[in-house]
Coordinates of C-alpha atoms in Angstrom, one line a residue:
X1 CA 0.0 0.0 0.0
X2 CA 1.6 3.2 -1.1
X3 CA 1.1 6.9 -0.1
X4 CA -1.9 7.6 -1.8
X5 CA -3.8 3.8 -1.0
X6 CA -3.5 4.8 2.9
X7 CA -4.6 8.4 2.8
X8 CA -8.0 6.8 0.5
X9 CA -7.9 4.1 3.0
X10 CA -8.2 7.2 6.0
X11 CA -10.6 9.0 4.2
X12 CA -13.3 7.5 2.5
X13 CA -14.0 10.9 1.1
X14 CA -11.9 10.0 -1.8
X15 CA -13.3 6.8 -3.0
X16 CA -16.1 7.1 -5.5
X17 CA -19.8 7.1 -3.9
X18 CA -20.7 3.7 -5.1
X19 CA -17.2 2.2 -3.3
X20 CA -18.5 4.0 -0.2
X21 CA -21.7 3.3 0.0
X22 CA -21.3 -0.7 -0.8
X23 CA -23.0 -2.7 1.9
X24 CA -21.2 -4.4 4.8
X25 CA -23.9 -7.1 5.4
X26 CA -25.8 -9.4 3.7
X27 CA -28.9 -7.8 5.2
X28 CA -27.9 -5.0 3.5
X29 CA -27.5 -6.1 0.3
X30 CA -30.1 -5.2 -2.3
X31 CA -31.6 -7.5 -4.9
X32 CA -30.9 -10.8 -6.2
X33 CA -33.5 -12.5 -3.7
X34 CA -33.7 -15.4 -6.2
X35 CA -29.8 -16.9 -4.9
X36 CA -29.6 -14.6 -1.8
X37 CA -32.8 -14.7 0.0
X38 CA -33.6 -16.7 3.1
X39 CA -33.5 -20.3 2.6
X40 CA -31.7 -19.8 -0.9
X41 CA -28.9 -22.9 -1.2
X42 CA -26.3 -20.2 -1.8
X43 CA -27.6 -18.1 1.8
X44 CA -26.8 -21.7 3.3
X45 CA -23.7 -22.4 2.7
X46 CA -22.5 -19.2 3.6
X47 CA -24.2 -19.6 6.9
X48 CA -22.7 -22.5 7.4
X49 CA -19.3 -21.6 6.1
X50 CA -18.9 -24.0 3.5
X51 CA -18.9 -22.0 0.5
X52 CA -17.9 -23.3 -2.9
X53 CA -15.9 -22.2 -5.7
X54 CA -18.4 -20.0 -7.6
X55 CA -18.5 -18.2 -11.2
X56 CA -21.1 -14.7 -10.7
X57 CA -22.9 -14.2 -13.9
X58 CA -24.8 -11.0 -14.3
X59 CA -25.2 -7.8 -16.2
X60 CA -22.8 -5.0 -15.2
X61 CA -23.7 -3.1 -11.6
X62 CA -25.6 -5.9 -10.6
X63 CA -23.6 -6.5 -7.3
X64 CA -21.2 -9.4 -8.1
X65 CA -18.6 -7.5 -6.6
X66 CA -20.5 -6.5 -3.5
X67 CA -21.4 -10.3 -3.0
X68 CA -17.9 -11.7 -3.2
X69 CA -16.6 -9.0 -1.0
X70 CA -19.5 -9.6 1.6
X71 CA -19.1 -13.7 1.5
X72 CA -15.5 -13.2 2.2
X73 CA -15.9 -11.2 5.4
X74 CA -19.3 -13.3 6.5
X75 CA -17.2 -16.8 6.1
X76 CA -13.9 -14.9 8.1
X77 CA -11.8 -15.8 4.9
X78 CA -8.8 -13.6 3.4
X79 CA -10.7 -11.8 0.5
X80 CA -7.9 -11.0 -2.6
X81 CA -9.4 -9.2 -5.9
X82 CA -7.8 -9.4 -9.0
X83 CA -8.5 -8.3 -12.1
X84 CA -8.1 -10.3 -15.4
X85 CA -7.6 -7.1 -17.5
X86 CA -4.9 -6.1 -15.7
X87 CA -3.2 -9.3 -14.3
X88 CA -1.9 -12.6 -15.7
X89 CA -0.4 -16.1 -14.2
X90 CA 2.9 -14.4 -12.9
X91 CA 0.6 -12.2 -10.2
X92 CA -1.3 -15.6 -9.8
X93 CA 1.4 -17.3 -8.6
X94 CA 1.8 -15.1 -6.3
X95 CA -1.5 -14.9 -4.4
X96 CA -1.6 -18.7 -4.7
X97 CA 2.3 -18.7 -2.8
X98 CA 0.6 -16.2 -0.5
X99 CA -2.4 -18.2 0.1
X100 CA -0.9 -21.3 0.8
X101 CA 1.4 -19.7 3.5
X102 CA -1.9 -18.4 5.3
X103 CA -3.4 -21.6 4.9
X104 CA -0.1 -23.1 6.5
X105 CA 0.8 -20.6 9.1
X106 CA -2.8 -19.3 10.0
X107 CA -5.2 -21.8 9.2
X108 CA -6.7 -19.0 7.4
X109 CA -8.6 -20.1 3.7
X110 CA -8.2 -17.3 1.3
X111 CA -11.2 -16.6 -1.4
X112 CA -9.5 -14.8 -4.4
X113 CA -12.6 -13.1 -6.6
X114 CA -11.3 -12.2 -10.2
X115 CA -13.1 -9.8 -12.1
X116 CA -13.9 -10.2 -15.6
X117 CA -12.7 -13.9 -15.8
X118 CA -13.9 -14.3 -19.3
X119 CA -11.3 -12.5 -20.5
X120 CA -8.6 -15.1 -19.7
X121 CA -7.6 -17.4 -22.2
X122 CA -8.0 -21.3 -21.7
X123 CA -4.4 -21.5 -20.6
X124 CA -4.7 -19.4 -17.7
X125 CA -7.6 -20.4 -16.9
X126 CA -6.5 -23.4 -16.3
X127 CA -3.4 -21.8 -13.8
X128 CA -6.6 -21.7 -10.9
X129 CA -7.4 -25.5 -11.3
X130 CA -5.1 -27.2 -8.9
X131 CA -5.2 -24.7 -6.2
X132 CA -9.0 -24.7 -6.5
X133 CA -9.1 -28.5 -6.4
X134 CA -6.6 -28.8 -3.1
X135 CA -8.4 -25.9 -1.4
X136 CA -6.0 -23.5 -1.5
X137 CA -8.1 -20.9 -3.0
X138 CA -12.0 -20.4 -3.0
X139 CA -12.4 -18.8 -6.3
X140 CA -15.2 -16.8 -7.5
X141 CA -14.6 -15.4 -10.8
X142 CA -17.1 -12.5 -11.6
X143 CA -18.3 -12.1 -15.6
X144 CA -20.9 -10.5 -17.8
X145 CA -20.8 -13.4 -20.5
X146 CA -22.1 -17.0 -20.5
X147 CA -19.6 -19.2 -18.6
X148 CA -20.7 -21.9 -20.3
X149 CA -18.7 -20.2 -23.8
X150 CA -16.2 -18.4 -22.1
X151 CA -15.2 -20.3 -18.9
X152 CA -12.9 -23.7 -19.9
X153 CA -15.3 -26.9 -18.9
X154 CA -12.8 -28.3 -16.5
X155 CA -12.9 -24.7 -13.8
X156 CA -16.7 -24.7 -14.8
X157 CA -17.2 -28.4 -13.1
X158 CA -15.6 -27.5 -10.2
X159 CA -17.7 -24.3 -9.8
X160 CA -21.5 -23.5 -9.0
X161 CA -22.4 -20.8 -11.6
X162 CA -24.7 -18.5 -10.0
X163 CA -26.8 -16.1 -12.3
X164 CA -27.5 -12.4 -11.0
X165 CA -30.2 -10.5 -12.8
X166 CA -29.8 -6.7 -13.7
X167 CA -31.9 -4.6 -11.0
X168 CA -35.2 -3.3 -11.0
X169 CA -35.8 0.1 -10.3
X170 CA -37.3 -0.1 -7.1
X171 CA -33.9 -1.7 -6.0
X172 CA -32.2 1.0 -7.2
X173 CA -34.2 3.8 -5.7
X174 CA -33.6 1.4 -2.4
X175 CA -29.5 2.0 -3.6
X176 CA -30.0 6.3 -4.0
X177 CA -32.2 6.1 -0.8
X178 CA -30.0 4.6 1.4
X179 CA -26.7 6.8 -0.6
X180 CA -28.3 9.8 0.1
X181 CA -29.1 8.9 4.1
X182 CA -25.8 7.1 4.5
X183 CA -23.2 8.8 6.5
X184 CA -20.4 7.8 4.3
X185 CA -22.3 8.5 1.5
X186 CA -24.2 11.9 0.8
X187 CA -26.1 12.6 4.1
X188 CA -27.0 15.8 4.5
X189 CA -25.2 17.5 1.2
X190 CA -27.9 16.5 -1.3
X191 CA -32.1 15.4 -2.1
X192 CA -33.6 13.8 -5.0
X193 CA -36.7 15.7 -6.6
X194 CA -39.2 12.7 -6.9
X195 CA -39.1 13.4 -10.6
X196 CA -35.1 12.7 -10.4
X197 CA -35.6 9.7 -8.4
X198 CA -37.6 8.1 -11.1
X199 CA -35.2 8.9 -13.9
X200 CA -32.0 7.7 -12.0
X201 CA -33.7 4.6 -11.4
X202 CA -35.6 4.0 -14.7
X203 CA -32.7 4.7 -17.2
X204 CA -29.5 3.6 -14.7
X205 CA -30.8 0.2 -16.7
X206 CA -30.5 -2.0 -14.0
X207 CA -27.1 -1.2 -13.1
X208 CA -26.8 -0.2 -9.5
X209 CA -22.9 1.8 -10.2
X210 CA -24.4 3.6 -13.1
X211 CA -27.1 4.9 -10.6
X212 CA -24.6 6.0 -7.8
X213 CA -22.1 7.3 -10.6
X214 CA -24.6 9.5 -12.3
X215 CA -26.2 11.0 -8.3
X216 CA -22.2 11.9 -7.6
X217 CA -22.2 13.6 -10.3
X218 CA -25.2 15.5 -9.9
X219 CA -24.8 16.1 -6.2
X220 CA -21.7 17.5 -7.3
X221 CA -23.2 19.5 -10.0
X222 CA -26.1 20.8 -7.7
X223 CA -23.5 21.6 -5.3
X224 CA -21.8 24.3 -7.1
X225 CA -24.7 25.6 -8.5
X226 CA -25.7 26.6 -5.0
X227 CA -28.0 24.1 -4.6
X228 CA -29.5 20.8 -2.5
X229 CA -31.9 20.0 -4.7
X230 CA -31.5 17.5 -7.7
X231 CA -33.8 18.0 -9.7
X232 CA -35.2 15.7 -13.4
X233 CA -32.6 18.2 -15.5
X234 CA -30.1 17.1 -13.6
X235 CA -30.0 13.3 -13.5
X236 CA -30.9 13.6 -16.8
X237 CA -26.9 15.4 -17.5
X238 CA -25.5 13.5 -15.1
X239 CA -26.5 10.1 -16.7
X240 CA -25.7 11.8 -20.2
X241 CA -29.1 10.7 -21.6
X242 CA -32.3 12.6 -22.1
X243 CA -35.5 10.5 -21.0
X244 CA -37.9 10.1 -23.5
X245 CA -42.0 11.3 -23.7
X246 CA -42.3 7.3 -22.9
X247 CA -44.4 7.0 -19.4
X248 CA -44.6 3.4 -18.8
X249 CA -47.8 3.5 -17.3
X250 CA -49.2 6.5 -18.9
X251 CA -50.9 7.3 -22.4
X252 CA -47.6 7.8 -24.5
X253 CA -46.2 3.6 -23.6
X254 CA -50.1 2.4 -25.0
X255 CA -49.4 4.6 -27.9
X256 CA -45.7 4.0 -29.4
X257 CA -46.4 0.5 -28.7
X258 CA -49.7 0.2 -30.7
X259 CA -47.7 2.3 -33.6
X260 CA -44.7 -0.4 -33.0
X261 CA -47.7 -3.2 -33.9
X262 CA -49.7 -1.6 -36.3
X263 CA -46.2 -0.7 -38.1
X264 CA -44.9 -4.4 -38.4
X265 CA -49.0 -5.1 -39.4
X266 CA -48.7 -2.6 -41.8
X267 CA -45.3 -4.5 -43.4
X268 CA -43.6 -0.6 -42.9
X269 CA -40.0 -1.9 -41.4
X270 CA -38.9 1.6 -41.5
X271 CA -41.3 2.6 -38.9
X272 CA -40.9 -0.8 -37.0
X273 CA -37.5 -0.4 -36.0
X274 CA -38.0 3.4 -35.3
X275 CA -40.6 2.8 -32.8
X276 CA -38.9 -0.1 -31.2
X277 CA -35.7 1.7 -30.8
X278 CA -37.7 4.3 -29.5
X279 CA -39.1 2.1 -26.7
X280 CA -35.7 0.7 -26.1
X281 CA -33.9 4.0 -25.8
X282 CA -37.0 5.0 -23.0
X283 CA -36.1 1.9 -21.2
X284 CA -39.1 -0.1 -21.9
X285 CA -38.2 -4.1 -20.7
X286 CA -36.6 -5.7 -23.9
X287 CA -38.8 -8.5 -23.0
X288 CA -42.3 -6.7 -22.8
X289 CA -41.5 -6.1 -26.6
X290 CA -40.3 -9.3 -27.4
X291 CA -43.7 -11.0 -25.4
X292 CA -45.5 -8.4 -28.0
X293 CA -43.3 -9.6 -31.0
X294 CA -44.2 -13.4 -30.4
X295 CA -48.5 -12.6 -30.1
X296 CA -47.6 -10.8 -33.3
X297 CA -46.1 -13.4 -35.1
X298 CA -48.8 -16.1 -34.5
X299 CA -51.7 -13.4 -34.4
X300 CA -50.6 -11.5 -37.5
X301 CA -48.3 -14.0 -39.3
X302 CA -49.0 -17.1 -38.7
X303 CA -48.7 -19.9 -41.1
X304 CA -48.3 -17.5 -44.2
X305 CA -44.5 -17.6 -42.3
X306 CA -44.2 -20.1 -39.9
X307 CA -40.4 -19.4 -39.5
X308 CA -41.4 -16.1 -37.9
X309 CA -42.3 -17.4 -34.8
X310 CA -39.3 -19.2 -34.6
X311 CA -37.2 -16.5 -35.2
X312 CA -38.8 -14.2 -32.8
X313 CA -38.5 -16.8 -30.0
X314 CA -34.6 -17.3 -30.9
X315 CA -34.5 -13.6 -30.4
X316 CA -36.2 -13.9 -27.1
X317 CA -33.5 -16.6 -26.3
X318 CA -30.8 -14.6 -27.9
X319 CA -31.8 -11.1 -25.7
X320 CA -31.4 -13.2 -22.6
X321 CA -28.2 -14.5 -23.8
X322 CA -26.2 -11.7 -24.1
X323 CA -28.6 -8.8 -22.3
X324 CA -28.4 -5.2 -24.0
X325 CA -27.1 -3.3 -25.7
X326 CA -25.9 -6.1 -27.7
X327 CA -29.4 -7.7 -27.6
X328 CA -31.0 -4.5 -30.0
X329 CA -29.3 -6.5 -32.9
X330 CA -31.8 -9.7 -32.8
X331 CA -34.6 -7.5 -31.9
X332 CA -34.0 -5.2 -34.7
X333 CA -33.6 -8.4 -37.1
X334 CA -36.9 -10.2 -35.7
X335 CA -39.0 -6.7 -35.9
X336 CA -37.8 -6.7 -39.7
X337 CA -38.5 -9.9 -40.8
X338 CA -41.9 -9.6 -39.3
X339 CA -42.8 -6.6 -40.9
X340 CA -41.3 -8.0 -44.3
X341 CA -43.3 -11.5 -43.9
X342 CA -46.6 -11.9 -45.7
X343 CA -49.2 -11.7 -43.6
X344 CA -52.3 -14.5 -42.4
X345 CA -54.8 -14.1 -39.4
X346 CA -55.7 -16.6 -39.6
X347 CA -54.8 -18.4 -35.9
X348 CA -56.7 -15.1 -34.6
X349 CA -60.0 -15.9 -37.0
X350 CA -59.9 -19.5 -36.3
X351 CA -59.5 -19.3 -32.4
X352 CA -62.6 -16.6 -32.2
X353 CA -64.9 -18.7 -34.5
X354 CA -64.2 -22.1 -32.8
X355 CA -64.9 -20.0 -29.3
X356 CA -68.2 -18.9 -30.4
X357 CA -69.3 -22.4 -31.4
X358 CA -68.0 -23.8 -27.8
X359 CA -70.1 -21.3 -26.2
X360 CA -73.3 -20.7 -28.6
X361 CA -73.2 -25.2 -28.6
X362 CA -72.1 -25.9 -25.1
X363 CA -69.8 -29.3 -24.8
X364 CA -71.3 -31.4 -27.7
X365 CA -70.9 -34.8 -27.7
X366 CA -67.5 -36.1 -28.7
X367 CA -67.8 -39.0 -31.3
X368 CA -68.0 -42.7 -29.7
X369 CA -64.9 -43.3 -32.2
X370 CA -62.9 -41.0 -30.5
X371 CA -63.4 -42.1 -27.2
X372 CA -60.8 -44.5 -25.6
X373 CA -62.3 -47.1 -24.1
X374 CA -59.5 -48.0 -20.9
X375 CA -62.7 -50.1 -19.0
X376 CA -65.0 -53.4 -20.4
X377 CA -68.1 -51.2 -19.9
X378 CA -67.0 -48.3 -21.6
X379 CA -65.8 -50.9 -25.0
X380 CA -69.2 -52.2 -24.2
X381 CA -71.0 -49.1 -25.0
X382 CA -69.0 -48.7 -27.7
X383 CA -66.3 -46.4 -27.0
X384 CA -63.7 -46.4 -29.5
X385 CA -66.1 -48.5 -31.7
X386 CA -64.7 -48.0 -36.1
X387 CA -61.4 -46.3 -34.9
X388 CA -59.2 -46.3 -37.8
X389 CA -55.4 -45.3 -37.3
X390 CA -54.2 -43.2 -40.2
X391 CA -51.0 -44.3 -40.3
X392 CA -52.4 -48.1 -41.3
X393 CA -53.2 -46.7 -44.7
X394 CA -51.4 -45.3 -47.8
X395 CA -50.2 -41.6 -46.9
X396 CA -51.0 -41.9 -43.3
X397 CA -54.5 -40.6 -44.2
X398 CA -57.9 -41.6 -44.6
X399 CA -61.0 -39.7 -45.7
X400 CA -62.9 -38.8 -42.1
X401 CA -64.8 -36.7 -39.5
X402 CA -63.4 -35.9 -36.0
X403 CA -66.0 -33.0 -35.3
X404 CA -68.9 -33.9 -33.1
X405 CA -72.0 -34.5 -35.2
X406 CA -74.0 -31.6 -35.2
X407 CA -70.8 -29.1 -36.2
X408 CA -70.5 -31.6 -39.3
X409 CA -70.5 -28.9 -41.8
X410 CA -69.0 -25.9 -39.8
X411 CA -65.7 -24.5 -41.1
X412 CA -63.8 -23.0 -38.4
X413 CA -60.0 -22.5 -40.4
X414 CA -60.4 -20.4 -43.3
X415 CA -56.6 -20.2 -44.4
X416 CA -55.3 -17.0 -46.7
X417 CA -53.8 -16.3 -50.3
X418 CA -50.6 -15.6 -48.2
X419 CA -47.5 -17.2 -48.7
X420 CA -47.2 -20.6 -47.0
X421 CA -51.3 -20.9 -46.6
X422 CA -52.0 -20.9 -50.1
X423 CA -50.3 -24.1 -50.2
X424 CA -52.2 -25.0 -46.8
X425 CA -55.3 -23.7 -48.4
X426 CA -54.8 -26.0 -51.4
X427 CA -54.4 -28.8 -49.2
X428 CA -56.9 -28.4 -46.8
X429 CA -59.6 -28.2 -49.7
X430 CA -58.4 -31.5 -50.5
X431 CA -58.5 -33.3 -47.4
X432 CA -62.6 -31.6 -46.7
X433 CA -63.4 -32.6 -50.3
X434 CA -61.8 -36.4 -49.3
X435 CA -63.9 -36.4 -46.0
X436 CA -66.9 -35.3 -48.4
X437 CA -66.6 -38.1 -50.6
X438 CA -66.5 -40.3 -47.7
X439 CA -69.8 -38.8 -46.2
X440 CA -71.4 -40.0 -49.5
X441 CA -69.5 -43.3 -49.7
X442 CA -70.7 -43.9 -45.8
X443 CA -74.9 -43.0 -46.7
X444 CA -74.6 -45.4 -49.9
X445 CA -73.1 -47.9 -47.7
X446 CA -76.2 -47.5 -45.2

């Protein structure tokens, strides 16, 4: 520790507001109930001082840090941080030496967190391997990318990945709350205008540092303005982003999304990508649009495309892959195809006119044929009775009715002139004009 590490050591003044405001306790420790809470395996072990080897995935300034930092103290263990961007296997030799004389001369275990861990290559990833395997270290290696790519197989088996989630934004007004109250924090030198609360919280984006960065800065700002007061205009400089008309529960959220839908409807891609980037840029939940995208493509789409559901649901998968911003990219690809695809109903049409004959008919009869028949009596009354199995006969098809007897005639699919479902259409005449001719066969034969 040099000069300047002891005098930021002596006064916390110096270290940035989210360093100083970073919880001692777990109680203290907001978000991430899913792995923390009570009862949670991970809560546990670290009660019970038998904490694994862990890799912490999660979006950035969700609090990986924070955990490592309070497991180490909670479990009494020597806590070393390291960073992979800045280190390699020379400095990890080093710490392991280190570790293994505490282990030797103090019975003391050490648990060495490294940040970033995805950014080492294979090779020294495996460097931690033996040292995790003999105890020597407890490692928990902190990332913002899939372990399963970017963390060798081998350190992944002896690890328990444990996946953080990006905050909401009532856990990060609990973060500016407790900053601003805090005695090491801002107590006394600064207030939030509720306004400013709100945007601090809604377009930090989940990420708790971002939040406590961008209220330094505008305490700051306020400060030698000759001001307490933070008000919307500042948090909006101080996070360098101007929030959008976009009220989440207001008029203007129903309205850019209905435009986002009628655009992709209308087949304008243009105006599909503007209004979803629009939503994003507000903050809108990446998967409320997405949730909207997949209705779309069976509502609007449907069979005319069937790959469009597929590739909205890979975008889905994609978005929680690798979070935003880099998730845009899919969403932007899925909200162009859908607005490019030809365009079908029909799975809307169809659902509505089989509901009105469930209700107007109430639960008809379903054919004896159709009926299993698991009991004597019920084979007795003729349950299952002139059954035939399709896939006994040539094409795996034969001429028949599966409707109950009264909706004989009723056509409740009515498929489009667009794309795929002409060729459905085509078919599906076929097959009713094969049951037809089966209806007639049938009365001859009676």
């Amino acid at each position: 520790m040099d000069l300047f590490d002891r005098a930021a050591a002596t006064d916390p003044s110096g270290k940035p507001l989210a360093e100083r405001v970073r919880p001692r306790r777990l109680e203290d420790f907001v978000g991430q109930e899913h792995v923390l809470g009570p009862g949670t395996a991970l809560r546990r072990a670290i009660q019970a001082d038998q904490l694994p080897s862990l890799i912490l995935w999660g979006p950035p300034g969700s609090g990986k840090t924070t955990l490592a930092r309070l497991v180490a103290q909670h479990t009494g263990a020597e806590f070393v941080s390291f960073s992979a961007v800045l280190g390699g296997v020379k400095e990890i030799r080093e710490i392991v030496a280190a570790a293994r004389e505490r282990r030797r001369l103090h019975r003391r275990r050490t648990i060495l967190l490294v940040d970033e861990i995805h950014r080492f290559t294979r090779a020294q990833q495996d460097a931690f391997l033996p040292h995790v395997e003999d105890g020597t270290l407890t490692l928990i290696g902190a990332t913002t990318e899939n372990p399963s790519f970017e963390v060798n197989a081998a350190l992944l088996s002896r690890c328990r990945v444990v996946t953080l989630r990006a905050l909401t934004e009532e856990e990060i007004a609990a973060l500016l709350d407790r900053a601003l109250t805090a005695p090491e924090g801002l107590a006394g030198a600064a207030t939030l205008s509720p306004q400013a609360r709100e945007a601090l919280s809604r377009y930090s984006y989940g990420d708790g540092r971002r939040a406590l960065n961008a209220l330094e800065v505008a305490a700051a700002a306020v400060k030698l303005a000759g001001r307490t007061t933070i008000e919307k205009a500042d948090a909006e400089e101080a996070l360098q982003a101007r929030t959008l008309l976009y009220d989440k529960a207001g008029e203007e959220h129903y309205n850019v999304v209905s435009a986002f839908i009628k655009s992709m409807r209308g087949s304008d891609a243009d105006a599909a990508v503007y209004y979803l980037v629009r939503m994003l840029e507000a903050g809108e939940e990446p998967r409320f649009v997405l949730r909207r995208m997949v209705i779309f493509a069976s509502e609007d789409v449907g069979n005319a495309d069937p790959q469009a559901l597929a590739l909205v649901v890979a975008a889905l998968q994609a978005v929680e892959l690798v979070g935003l911003p880099e998730g845009v990219l899919p969403m932007c690809q899925a909200a162009i195809y859908l607005a490019l695809a030809p365009k079908a109903n029909t799975a809307l049409t169809a659902y509505g006119s089989a509901r009105a004959l469930v209700r107007e008919r109430g639960p008809l009869p379903v054919p004896l044929k159709l009926r299993n028949a698991p009991t004597r009596l019920m084979e007795g009354l003729g349950y299952g009775a002139g059954y035939r199995y399709p896939h006994n006969f040539e094409g795996h098809y034969l001429a028949e009715r599966y409707l109950p007897e009264a909706l004989r005639q009723e056509r409740i699919v009515r498929l489009s002139d667009s794309g795929l479902e002409r060729e459905l259409g085509a078919r599906l005449d076929a097959l009713r004009a094969a049951a037809a001719e089966g209806d007639v066969g049938e009365g001859e034969a009676r």
